[in-house]
Every structure is written in structure tokens, then in C-alpha cells.
């Protein structure tokens, strides 16, 4: 990049269609069956000025190609060899293309993180590092992308580029912002980040600007050639090479360092940008060290922060009993409660002799991913537990903790580096906790030095100078405060303390805790490990933020204390929450308790129409307004389904509880992506529609035949790929020949309202909630 522009090639699918690829064919099989045509496409892009060509392997994984007549090994091997032949002796890079697996990870889908990792690992190993770059593109799930990145880091030495797709609200399908994406993947050590597909370049400018402001990594941009349109039964796009060039100049001005094309772009598009766009010098200016979850970013310069400590069985008898019995729901409830009460970070500890700590930790994190948006702190003394948690957590967490013992530093610090985590450093070593501040500072300095040797920034180290008990070591309590001051004066590290130990064994512990907190805050405390339900803690922090000018204008303080509450400890009663809150939080057990109680007062139909459906509709509105994201929406849908099942099981003879209507859905022929279709199925079923899933890659004849034989009046069709829009149109036309009254709703990443109308669909659905509205309107008017 110092010596020349890096320009990716354009669309492979568009070129394949022009050469005769028809609906139902597997593009990757052309690597073997029609290798000369693949080589020709690569050569055209090289001649047009591309300096990076991408192998024809976007869908080359064991799940998508399970029905291929060729082995995955032969397909990947042939694809890279084709690119090598096309490159010849030219100074061109080859990127092994890796697209999404085609399945959704838990908690949205049924795929585990390890299963996703194994799919990507197989692709990477089969590539044998014969390419120059590993390119992960068109990902909509940050967690799935993390699985791919880890598979690459652990099984290849190649540079890693990764790009995601963002919707018109500039978030991914699972709710990640450009900033969260950039920070999370940069922490894993990738070499370039960006955006591809999604839309045309005009709507990507803001995303590029946000990425540029979030990372020093090279920014990649490969937009579609505008918006797809259907003309004379053929899929085309609304941008010309000239209009694409003008838009891409703005993309480069916004901060893109590497550009190319996606759907609809051809060698003419690439030649246009190669001949006419020049890049300025890159300037690295970003120095940010955030914590993230899949849907939330916490800027660590905005502290102090409260770390909720309640998910710890050693101090929570109910949680201990629940974990021993195999119930993880209480941990989720505790997380949601602490999040609501102001915790900025949640500490997760599953240390119990009676359980498999590693399995329980991973299970809880897996359930929280995408649902609890507060970043997590992984709390364990076992390195295997910490590593499993780090692998499965979608974001940048904190490790709790490392100490000054050689065994601890050797085991834990490399994990923090590998997974990009922040880490708490305890000022304790083989001699125990030093009495005086200088000795604690010495231990902290040793840990910081070792961490920096591994490439861990000081800003990611959180020193815990350890709170001593005033009842037993009164003369040493303020040494902790002095140690905090020493750390802040000499390093760029953060500091943390667990508060409650200071008051152990003394009366009126609350008074001591909040007084000690005030002193520590003004000494430079950044992370308060405490119970966020303790109002004395949250009140003290709120007051500190006013006095220290962090809460400028006292806006947050005034809003919070306009109506003063006098209780010292909040004790939320989840069982008293309304139906909407229970469904939104995914609390199935509590919902069933509430419904059982309501069945004594209301009829089943009244509960459905007055409680369940309005609640889910409100949650759908929250989703539309980006107040919640897809994982929460799906969890809510699954939760309400349990409610429907309970009512149906108790009132099987009640005819009013019959299905709202029969709907057939399918992913059209030639498209093996069924994520969108599956989401639609979950949402429609949660609204009590009977959904017949015809599967993926479904021929038009099968849809038409099923509709005729079963008198289906409403059909939903999904397509992710521009190459299969024509198949969608054919399905609609063929079905209507014998079923003229059948109505169709369509959707998918490449479908727009304009396309829906042009192919004869009756309704366009932007997302799964739209399909519910269409179905309700349709069956209401029958």
C-alpha cells in the first residue's frame, strides 16, 4: 500500500451469469467443470487494473456444498490454481474468498461456535496457504466472523481481510455497529476491515467514515453497482461505470484504502476506478481501547464504571443452587437486572466444585451473546475456563484476573493478547498482598512490563490494588488509595477495586463502603466491582460525576434524582413485571407463571389478543426502531411461543385457538441461503400462523405443485443472491398459472420494493416483522 493502489476485482456471479450460469447451478463447480471460463474472468479483471483477484469460493464450504458432485478439496484446490494460472507472472495478489457458512449461530440459530469454527478451519486448511490473503466477506453476524478469524489465525499464516454488510441504519443483521465491528476484529489481529455488498457506494460513505474514525487498519470498500432491477427478465443494476466512479471517489475521500466491486460490477467498473482514482497517504491517528459486546461499545475513557458482581455463586445462594441443578436462566435474569440498574460491565463467575465450570461458563455466555448488551468480565482462576469463555464471547471482554505470580502471568497474559481482552492485574505475588503502596506498585509494574512485552497496551491493563479490611488492617486501608495514585501517575493503566471487603466485620457497612468509594474515586479509581442494586454505590458515583465535571451540566444527575427514592437496596420482583417485559427479556418460566395466573381470569383468546400479540407487536416496533436487535427479537418470539403452547395444551378443544392461516415459505432455486427464511418462520409461528417450510434451493415446479395440492393462498419467497432473482420471478409466474389467487411476499438481502413489483410479487418484506404484518393483513381480508 506504500507503493501502489490496491484494487479488488468485481463480481464473480455477474460474470458467470454473462457466461451462461443458470439458476440451480453451483457457481463453485465451474472451478472444475469450466475452469477456462473462471481463468478468463480473472484475466479480465487483471487487465482492467485489479491488483487483488478473488477465488471463486464464496460458498465453498461443507454445509453449502453438501450436495455437490465434486469434493470440497477439489473445488478449493481448483479455484486457487485457476487464479494462479490467470495471474501468471504478474504482480497480483490472490485472495481466498470465504463467505458465511449459511447457518446462524446460537442463540438465533442452532449452530455452535465450534461448529462454525470447524467449517472455516476446513476451508482454510484445504487452501493450503496457496493464496496471498484470506478474505472473509459479506458477513452479517460478528460472532460467525469471529469464528472464521480464529480459524484463520490458528491454521494459517496469511494476512486476514474481513468485510461485513450493513443495512440502511448502518448496523449488521445481528445489531453490530461499524465501530463495534472494527474494534472487535482488530483486537483479534486482522489486517484489514471494511464493508461490501449491502447497497451501492452512495449509502456506504457514512459507514466508511465511521470505520476510519474507529481503527488504524486499512479500510476496504466493495459496493454493489447500485440497486438491482429486473428488465426483460434479467437482473441488472442502476449504476454505470461512470456513475460508480464518481461515487467511489467520495468513498476514497471518506477514508477507504482498498476498493473494488461486488454484485453487478464488471471489468468495466474496475477499469474505471483503476484508471481514475488515486489514494493519498494513510495517517494513523486512532488510539482507542474500548470494551464491546455484539451490540454495545464502551469507551474506556468515559469511566468510572460499575462492574456488576452478582453473577457469582460464592455470594449468591440462589444462583449456586440453580447452577448445580443445571438452570442457567437465573444467571441471565441477574444479568438483565444489573444491566437495568446501571451496571456498565458484568462479572461472570461459575466457580463451583459441583459443576463443570468450563461448560457452564460457555453456556451462560452463549445465551447472553446478542441478548445482554453489557460487556462482560470473565472471572476464573482456571486458564482453560478463561480461554473457552474468550473464544465464545462476541466482543472485547475483561479477564479477571492475572497476578504477580510467574505461573499466573505465563498462563493468562498470552490469552489476553490472543483474544484482545483487557485484563485485571492483582497486586499480589508469592509473598501475598504487600502492606505498603510501594510494594503493590512494584508488583503492578512487573505485570505491566510482562504484558507490554507481549504487545498488550497499557490502556488494556486494569490494576486492582486490593481492598483490605478496616476491622483487621485499619492502618493499611489507605495504602490501597496511595497505590492507585502511584499507578495513575506512572502508567496509562486503569484501576479497579472490589469495595465490600473494606467494611467486613463492622456495623453499618454501607456507610464505610460509600465513604471508601468516594476517596478511591478521587484518587483515580476507574472500575468499581460492586452490587449495582446498592443505591449507595450508584448514588456516590452519580455525585462524583457531577463534582468531577464528568456529568457536564449535571444532566444525568438531575434526570435521575428529580424523584428521589429512599430505599438503599433495589429488590426487583421479576414476577410482578408485565407480559411485555417478560417476553422482551426472554423469561419463559416467569411468562408461564403469569399466563397460568391469567387463565383464572381471562379466556385463552383474550390472553392471546390482549396480552401476547400486543406485546410481541410492541417488541416488533422496538426492533424496527433499533431499540432491540435480531437476537432479542428471536428470543422474544421463542419465549412467546412457549406461552402459546401452554394455552393450547390446556385448551385443546377451544376452536378459537386454531391457526391464523397456512403459509408456505421457500428459498428459491439456486440459492442455498436460508437464514432469512428461517427467521420469517420463527416470527410467523410466534404469531400463531401455520408455516410450511419447503426448504432452500426449491425448484419453481415444487412450489407450484405444493400450492395446488394444499390450496395455499399465501407464499413467502427468499433470495440472498442477485443471480436467483430470476428464479424468484419464474416461481411466481409458474405457480400463478394454476393458482391465480395465490399471493406472494418476497424478501432477502438483494430484494427491494421496486424489484418485488417488477417480478410480480404482491408484497415486499424488508424484514421478518414485515412478513407478520403482511400475513395479518392478508388473512384478515380473506
Coordinates of N, CA and C in Angstrom, one line a residue, residues 451-625:
X451 N 3.3 -7.8 30.3 CA 2.2 -7.6 29.3 C 2.6 -6.8 28.1
X452 N 3.4 -5.8 28.3 CA 3.8 -4.9 27.2 C 4.8 -5.7 26.3
X453 N 5.6 -6.6 26.9 CA 6.5 -7.4 26.1 C 5.7 -8.3 25.1
X454 N 4.5 -8.7 25.5 CA 3.6 -9.5 24.6 C 2.8 -8.6 23.6
X455 N 3.0 -7.3 23.7 CA 2.2 -6.4 22.8 C 0.9 -6.0 23.4
X456 N 0.7 -6.1 24.7 CA -0.6 -5.6 25.3 C -0.4 -4.2 25.7
X457 N -1.3 -3.3 25.2 CA -1.2 -1.9 25.6 C -1.4 -1.6 27.0
X458 N -0.8 -0.7 27.6 CA -1.0 -0.3 29.0 C -2.5 0.0 29.2
X459 N -3.1 0.6 28.2 CA -4.5 1.0 28.4 C -5.5 -0.1 28.6
X460 N -5.0 -1.3 28.2 CA -5.9 -2.5 28.4 C -5.6 -3.2 29.7
X461 N -4.7 -2.7 30.6 CA -4.4 -3.3 31.8 C -5.1 -2.5 32.9
X462 N -5.8 -3.3 33.8 CA -6.6 -2.7 34.9 C -6.0 -3.2 36.2
X463 N -5.3 -2.3 36.9 CA -4.6 -2.7 38.2 C -5.6 -2.7 39.4
X464 N -5.7 -3.8 40.0 CA -6.5 -3.9 41.3 C -5.5 -3.9 42.4
X465 N -5.5 -2.8 43.1 CA -4.6 -2.6 44.3 C -5.0 -3.3 45.5
X466 N -6.2 -3.9 45.5 CA -6.8 -4.8 46.5 C -7.2 -4.0 47.8
X467 N -8.4 -4.2 48.1 CA -9.0 -3.6 49.3 C -8.8 -4.4 50.5
X468 N -8.3 -3.8 51.6 CA -8.1 -4.5 52.9 C -9.2 -4.2 53.8
X469 N -9.4 -5.0 54.8 CA -10.5 -4.8 55.8 C -10.1 -3.8 56.9
X470 N -10.9 -2.9 57.1 CA -10.7 -1.9 58.1 C -10.8 -2.5 59.5
X471 N -11.5 -3.6 59.7 CA -11.6 -4.2 61.0 C -10.4 -4.9 61.4
X472 N -9.6 -5.4 60.5 CA -8.4 -6.2 60.8 C -7.1 -5.4 60.4
X473 N -7.1 -4.6 59.4 CA -5.9 -3.9 58.9 C -6.1 -2.4 58.7
X474 N -6.7 -1.8 59.7 CA -7.1 -0.4 59.6 C -6.0 0.5 59.2
X475 N -4.8 0.3 59.7 CA -3.7 1.2 59.3 C -3.2 1.1 57.9
X476 N -3.7 0.0 57.2 CA -3.2 -0.3 55.8 C -4.3 0.1 54.8
X477 N -5.5 0.4 55.2 CA -6.6 0.7 54.2 C -6.2 1.8 53.2
X478 N -5.6 2.9 53.7 CA -5.3 4.0 52.8 C -4.1 3.7 51.9
X479 N -3.4 2.6 52.2 CA -2.3 2.2 51.3 C -2.8 1.8 49.9
X480 N -4.0 1.3 49.9 CA -4.7 0.9 48.7 C -4.9 2.2 47.8
X481 N -5.3 3.2 48.5 CA -5.6 4.5 47.8 C -4.3 5.1 47.3
X482 N -3.2 5.0 48.1 CA -1.9 5.5 47.7 C -1.4 4.7 46.5
X483 N -1.6 3.4 46.5 CA -1.2 2.6 45.3 C -1.9 3.0 44.0
X484 N -3.2 3.3 44.2 CA -4.0 3.7 43.0 C -3.3 5.0 42.4
X485 N -3.0 5.9 43.3 CA -2.4 7.2 42.9 C -1.1 7.0 42.2
X486 N -0.3 6.0 42.7 CA 1.0 5.7 42.1 C 0.8 5.1 40.6
X487 N -0.2 4.3 40.5 CA -0.4 3.7 39.2 C -0.8 4.7 38.2
X488 N -1.7 5.6 38.6 CA -2.2 6.7 37.7 C -1.1 7.7 37.3
X489 N -0.2 7.9 38.2 CA 0.9 8.9 38.0 C 1.9 8.3 37.1
X490 N 2.1 7.0 37.0 CA 3.2 6.4 36.3 C 2.9 5.6 35.0
X491 N 1.6 5.2 34.9 CA 1.2 4.4 33.8 C -0.1 5.0 33.1
X492 N -0.4 4.5 31.9 CA -1.7 4.8 31.3 C -2.7 3.7 31.6
X493 N -2.5 2.9 32.6 CA -3.4 1.9 33.0 C -4.7 2.4 33.7
X494 N -5.7 1.5 33.7 CA -6.9 1.8 34.5 C -6.7 1.1 35.9
X495 N -7.6 1.4 36.8 CA -7.6 0.8 38.1 C -9.0 0.2 38.5
X496 N -9.0 -0.8 39.4 CA -10.2 -1.4 39.8 C -10.1 -1.8 41.3
X497 N -11.3 -1.8 41.9 CA -11.3 -2.3 43.3 C -12.7 -3.0 43.6
X498 N -12.6 -4.1 44.4 CA -13.8 -4.6 45.0 C -14.0 -3.9 46.3
X499 N -15.2 -3.3 46.5 CA -15.4 -2.4 47.6 C -15.7 -3.1 48.9
X500 N -16.5 -4.1 48.9 CA -17.2 -4.6 50.2 C -16.2 -5.1 51.2
X501 N -15.0 -5.5 50.8 CA -14.1 -6.0 51.8 C -13.7 -5.0 52.8
X502 N -13.7 -3.7 52.5 CA -13.3 -2.7 53.5 C -14.1 -2.7 54.7
X503 N -15.4 -3.1 54.6 CA -16.3 -2.9 55.8 C -16.6 -4.3 56.5
X504 N -15.9 -5.3 56.0 CA -16.2 -6.7 56.6 C -16.0 -6.7 58.1
X505 N -17.0 -7.2 58.8 CA -16.8 -7.3 60.3 C -17.2 -6.1 61.1
X506 N -17.7 -5.1 60.4 CA -18.0 -3.8 61.1 C -19.5 -3.5 60.9
X507 N -20.1 -2.8 61.8 CA -21.5 -2.4 61.6 C -21.7 -1.2 60.6
X508 N -22.9 -1.1 60.1 CA -23.2 0.0 59.1 C -22.2 -0.1 58.0
X509 N -22.1 -1.2 57.3 CA -21.1 -1.4 56.3 C -21.4 -0.5 55.1
X510 N -22.6 -0.1 54.9 CA -22.9 0.7 53.7 C -22.2 2.1 53.8
X511 N -22.2 2.6 55.0 CA -21.5 3.9 55.3 C -20.0 3.8 54.9
X512 N -19.4 2.8 55.4 CA -18.0 2.6 55.2 C -17.7 2.4 53.7
X513 N -18.5 1.6 53.0 CA -18.3 1.3 51.6 C -18.4 2.6 50.8
X514 N -19.4 3.4 51.0 CA -19.6 4.6 50.1 C -18.5 5.6 50.4
X515 N -18.1 5.7 51.7 CA -17.0 6.7 52.0 C -15.7 6.3 51.4
X516 N -15.4 5.0 51.5 CA -14.2 4.5 50.9 C -14.2 4.7 49.3
X517 N -15.4 4.5 48.8 CA -15.6 4.6 47.3 C -15.3 6.1 46.9
X518 N -15.8 7.0 47.7 CA -15.6 8.4 47.4 C -14.1 8.8 47.4
X519 N -13.4 8.3 48.4 CA -11.9 8.5 48.5 C -11.2 7.9 47.3
X520 N -11.5 6.7 47.0 CA -10.9 6.0 45.9 C -11.2 6.6 44.5
X521 N -12.4 7.1 44.3 CA -12.7 7.7 43.1 C -11.8 9.0 42.8
X522 N -11.7 9.8 43.8 CA -10.9 11.0 43.6 C -9.4 10.7 43.6
X523 N -9.0 9.4 43.9 CA -7.6 9.0 43.8 C -7.3 8.5 42.4
X524 N -8.4 8.2 41.6 CA -8.3 7.7 40.3 C -8.9 6.3 40.0
X525 N -9.8 5.9 40.8 CA -10.4 4.6 40.6 C -11.3 4.6 39.3
X526 N -11.1 3.6 38.4 CA -11.9 3.5 37.2 C -13.0 2.5 37.2
X527 N -12.8 1.3 37.8 CA -13.7 0.2 37.8 C -14.1 -0.1 39.2
X528 N -15.4 0.0 39.5 CA -16.0 -0.3 40.8 C -16.7 -1.7 40.7
X529 N -16.1 -2.7 41.3 CA -16.7 -4.0 41.4 C -17.6 -4.1 42.6
X530 N -18.9 -4.1 42.3 CA -19.9 -3.9 43.4 C -21.2 -4.4 42.9
X531 N -22.2 -4.3 43.9 CA -23.6 -4.6 43.6 C -24.3 -3.4 43.0
X532 N -24.7 -3.4 41.8 CA -25.3 -2.2 41.2 C -26.7 -1.9 41.7
X533 N -27.3 -2.9 42.5 CA -28.6 -2.7 43.1 C -28.4 -1.9 44.4
X534 N -27.2 -1.7 44.9 CA -26.9 -0.9 46.1 C -27.0 0.6 45.7
X535 N -28.0 1.3 46.1 CA -28.1 2.7 45.7 C -27.1 3.6 46.3
X536 N -26.5 3.2 47.4 CA -25.4 4.0 47.9 C -24.2 4.0 47.0
X537 N -24.0 2.9 46.3 CA -22.9 2.9 45.3 C -23.2 3.7 44.1
X538 N -24.4 3.5 43.5 CA -24.8 4.3 42.3 C -24.9 5.8 42.6
X539 N -25.5 6.1 43.8 CA -25.6 7.5 44.2 C -24.3 8.2 44.4
X540 N -23.3 7.5 45.0 CA -22.0 8.1 45.2 C -21.3 8.3 43.9
X541 N -21.4 7.4 42.9 CA -20.8 7.6 41.6 C -21.5 8.7 40.9
X542 N -22.8 8.8 41.0 CA -23.5 9.9 40.3 C -23.1 11.3 40.8
X543 N -22.9 11.3 42.1 CA -22.5 12.6 42.8 C -21.0 12.9 42.4
X544 N -20.2 11.9 42.3 CA -18.8 12.1 41.9 C -18.7 12.6 40.5
X545 N -19.6 12.1 39.6 CA -19.5 12.5 38.2 C -19.9 14.0 38.1
X546 N -20.8 14.5 39.0 CA -21.1 15.9 38.9 C -20.0 16.7 39.5
X547 N -19.4 16.4 40.6 CA -18.3 17.2 41.2 C -17.1 17.2 40.4
X548 N -16.8 16.1 39.7 CA -15.6 16.0 38.9 C -15.8 16.5 37.5
X549 N -17.0 17.0 37.2 CA -17.3 17.6 35.9 C -17.4 16.6 34.8
X550 N -17.6 15.3 35.1 CA -17.8 14.3 34.1 C -19.2 14.4 33.6
X551 N -20.2 14.6 34.5 CA -21.6 14.8 34.1 C -21.8 16.3 33.9
X552 N -21.4 16.8 32.7 CA -21.4 18.2 32.5 C -22.8 18.7 32.4
X553 N -23.1 19.8 33.2 CA -24.4 20.4 33.3 C -25.3 19.6 34.2
X554 N -24.7 18.6 34.9 CA -25.5 17.7 35.8 C -26.7 17.1 35.2
X555 N -26.7 16.9 33.9 CA -27.9 16.4 33.2 C -28.3 15.1 33.7
X556 N -27.4 14.1 33.7 CA -27.7 12.7 34.1 C -28.2 12.7 35.6
X557 N -27.5 13.5 36.4 CA -27.8 13.5 37.9 C -29.2 14.1 38.1
X558 N -29.5 15.2 37.4 CA -30.8 15.8 37.5 C -32.0 14.9 37.1
X559 N -31.7 14.2 35.9 CA -32.7 13.3 35.4 C -33.0 12.2 36.4
X560 N -31.9 11.7 37.0 CA -32.1 10.5 37.9 C -32.7 10.9 39.2
X561 N -32.5 12.1 39.7 CA -32.9 12.4 41.1 C -34.0 13.4 41.2
X562 N -34.7 13.6 40.1 CA -35.9 14.5 40.2 C -36.9 13.9 41.1
X563 N -37.1 12.6 41.1 CA -37.9 11.9 42.0 C -37.1 11.0 42.9
X564 N -36.8 11.5 44.1 CA -35.9 10.8 45.0 C -36.5 9.5 45.5
X565 N -35.7 8.4 45.5 CA -36.2 7.2 46.2 C -35.4 7.0 47.4
X566 N -36.0 6.5 48.5 CA -35.3 6.4 49.8 C -34.7 5.0 50.1
X567 N -35.1 4.0 49.3 CA -34.6 2.6 49.6 C -33.2 2.5 49.3
X568 N -32.4 1.8 50.1 CA -31.0 1.7 50.0 C -30.7 0.6 48.9
X569 N -31.4 -0.5 48.9 CA -31.2 -1.6 48.0 C -32.4 -1.8 47.2
X570 N -32.2 -1.8 45.9 CA -33.3 -2.2 45.0 C -33.5 -3.7 45.0
X571 N -34.7 -4.1 45.1 CA -35.0 -5.6 45.1 C -36.1 -5.8 44.0
X572 N -35.7 -5.9 42.8 CA -36.7 -6.1 41.7 C -37.4 -7.4 41.8
X573 N -38.7 -7.4 41.6 CA -39.5 -8.6 41.6 C -39.9 -8.9 40.2
X574 N -39.2 -9.8 39.6 CA -39.5 -10.1 38.2 C -40.9 -10.6 38.0
X575 N -41.4 -11.4 38.9 CA -42.7 -12.0 38.8 C -43.8 -11.0 38.7
X576 N -43.5 -9.7 39.1 CA -44.5 -8.7 39.0 C -44.4 -7.8 37.7
X577 N -43.5 -8.1 36.9 CA -43.3 -7.4 35.6 C -44.5 -7.7 34.7
X578 N -44.7 -6.8 33.7 CA -45.8 -7.1 32.8 C -45.4 -8.1 31.7
X579 N -46.4 -8.5 31.0 CA -46.2 -9.6 29.9 C -45.2 -9.1 28.9
X580 N -45.3 -7.8 28.5 CA -44.3 -7.3 27.5 C -42.9 -7.4 28.0
X581 N -42.6 -7.0 29.3 CA -41.2 -7.1 29.8 C -40.7 -8.5 29.9
X582 N -41.6 -9.4 30.3 CA -41.2 -10.8 30.4 C -40.8 -11.4 29.0
X583 N -41.6 -11.1 28.0 CA -41.3 -11.6 26.7 C -40.1 -10.9 26.1
X584 N -39.9 -9.6 26.3 CA -38.8 -8.9 25.8 C -37.5 -9.4 26.4
X585 N -37.5 -9.8 27.7 CA -36.3 -10.3 28.3 C -36.1 -11.8 28.1
X586 N -37.1 -12.4 27.5 CA -36.9 -13.9 27.2 C -37.1 -14.7 28.4
X587 N -37.9 -14.3 29.4 CA -38.0 -15.0 30.7 C -39.2 -16.0 30.6
X588 N -39.0 -17.1 30.0 CA -40.0 -18.1 29.7 C -40.7 -18.6 30.9
X589 N -40.0 -19.0 31.9 CA -40.6 -19.5 33.2 C -41.5 -18.5 33.8
X590 N -41.1 -17.3 33.9 CA -41.9 -16.3 34.6 C -43.2 -16.0 33.7
X591 N -43.0 -16.0 32.4 CA -44.2 -15.8 31.5 C -45.2 -16.9 31.7
X592 N -44.8 -18.2 31.8 CA -45.7 -19.3 32.0 C -46.4 -19.1 33.3
X593 N -45.7 -18.7 34.4 CA -46.4 -18.5 35.7 C -47.4 -17.4 35.5
X594 N -47.1 -16.3 34.8 CA -48.1 -15.2 34.7 C -49.3 -15.7 33.8
X595 N -49.0 -16.4 32.8 CA -50.2 -16.9 31.9 C -51.1 -17.8 32.7
X596 N -50.5 -18.7 33.5 CA -51.3 -19.6 34.3 C -52.2 -18.9 35.3
X597 N -51.7 -17.8 35.8 CA -52.5 -16.9 36.7 C -53.6 -16.2 35.9
X598 N -53.3 -15.8 34.7 CA -54.3 -15.1 33.9 C -55.4 -16.0 33.4
X599 N -55.0 -17.3 33.3 CA -56.1 -18.2 32.8 C -57.2 -18.4 33.8
X600 N -57.0 -18.0 35.0 CA -58.0 -18.0 36.0 C -59.0 -16.8 35.9
X601 N -58.5 -15.8 35.1 CA -59.3 -14.6 35.0 C -59.8 -14.3 33.6
X602 N -59.1 -14.8 32.6 CA -59.4 -14.5 31.2 C -59.5 -15.7 30.3
X603 N -60.2 -15.6 29.2 CA -60.2 -16.7 28.3 C -58.9 -16.8 27.5
X604 N -58.6 -18.0 26.9 CA -57.4 -18.1 26.1 C -57.3 -17.1 25.0
X605 N -58.4 -16.8 24.3 CA -58.4 -15.9 23.2 C -58.1 -14.4 23.7
X606 N -58.6 -14.1 24.9 CA -58.4 -12.8 25.5 C -56.9 -12.6 25.8
X607 N -56.3 -13.7 26.4 CA -54.9 -13.6 26.7 C -54.0 -13.4 25.4
X608 N -54.4 -14.1 24.4 CA -53.6 -14.0 23.1 C -53.8 -12.6 22.5
X609 N -55.1 -12.2 22.4 CA -55.3 -11.0 21.7 C -55.0 -9.7 22.5
X610 N -55.2 -9.8 23.8 CA -55.0 -8.6 24.6 C -53.6 -8.5 25.3
X611 N -52.9 -9.6 25.4 CA -51.7 -9.6 26.1 C -50.5 -10.1 25.2
X612 N -50.6 -11.3 24.7 CA -49.4 -11.8 23.9 C -49.2 -11.1 22.6
X613 N -50.2 -11.0 21.8 CA -50.0 -10.4 20.5 C -49.6 -8.9 20.6
X614 N -50.3 -8.1 21.4 CA -49.8 -6.7 21.5 C -48.4 -6.5 22.1
X615 N -48.0 -7.4 23.0 CA -46.7 -7.4 23.5 C -45.6 -7.7 22.4
X616 N -45.9 -8.7 21.6 CA -45.0 -9.0 20.5 C -45.0 -7.9 19.4
X617 N -46.1 -7.3 19.2 CA -46.2 -6.2 18.2 C -45.3 -5.0 18.7
X618 N -45.4 -4.8 20.0 CA -44.6 -3.7 20.6 C -43.1 -4.0 20.5
X619 N -42.8 -5.3 20.7 CA -41.4 -5.7 20.6 C -40.9 -5.6 19.1
X620 N -41.8 -5.9 18.2 CA -41.5 -5.7 16.8 C -41.3 -4.2 16.4
X621 N -42.0 -3.3 17.0 CA -41.8 -1.9 16.9 C -40.4 -1.5 17.4
X622 N -40.1 -2.1 18.6 CA -38.8 -1.8 19.2 C -37.6 -2.2 18.2
X623 N -37.9 -3.4 17.5 CA -36.9 -3.8 16.6 C -36.8 -2.9 15.4
X624 N -37.9 -2.4 14.9 CA -37.9 -1.5 13.8 C -37.2 -0.2 14.1
X625 N -37.2 0.2 15.4 CA -36.6 1.5 15.8 C -35.2 1.3 16.3

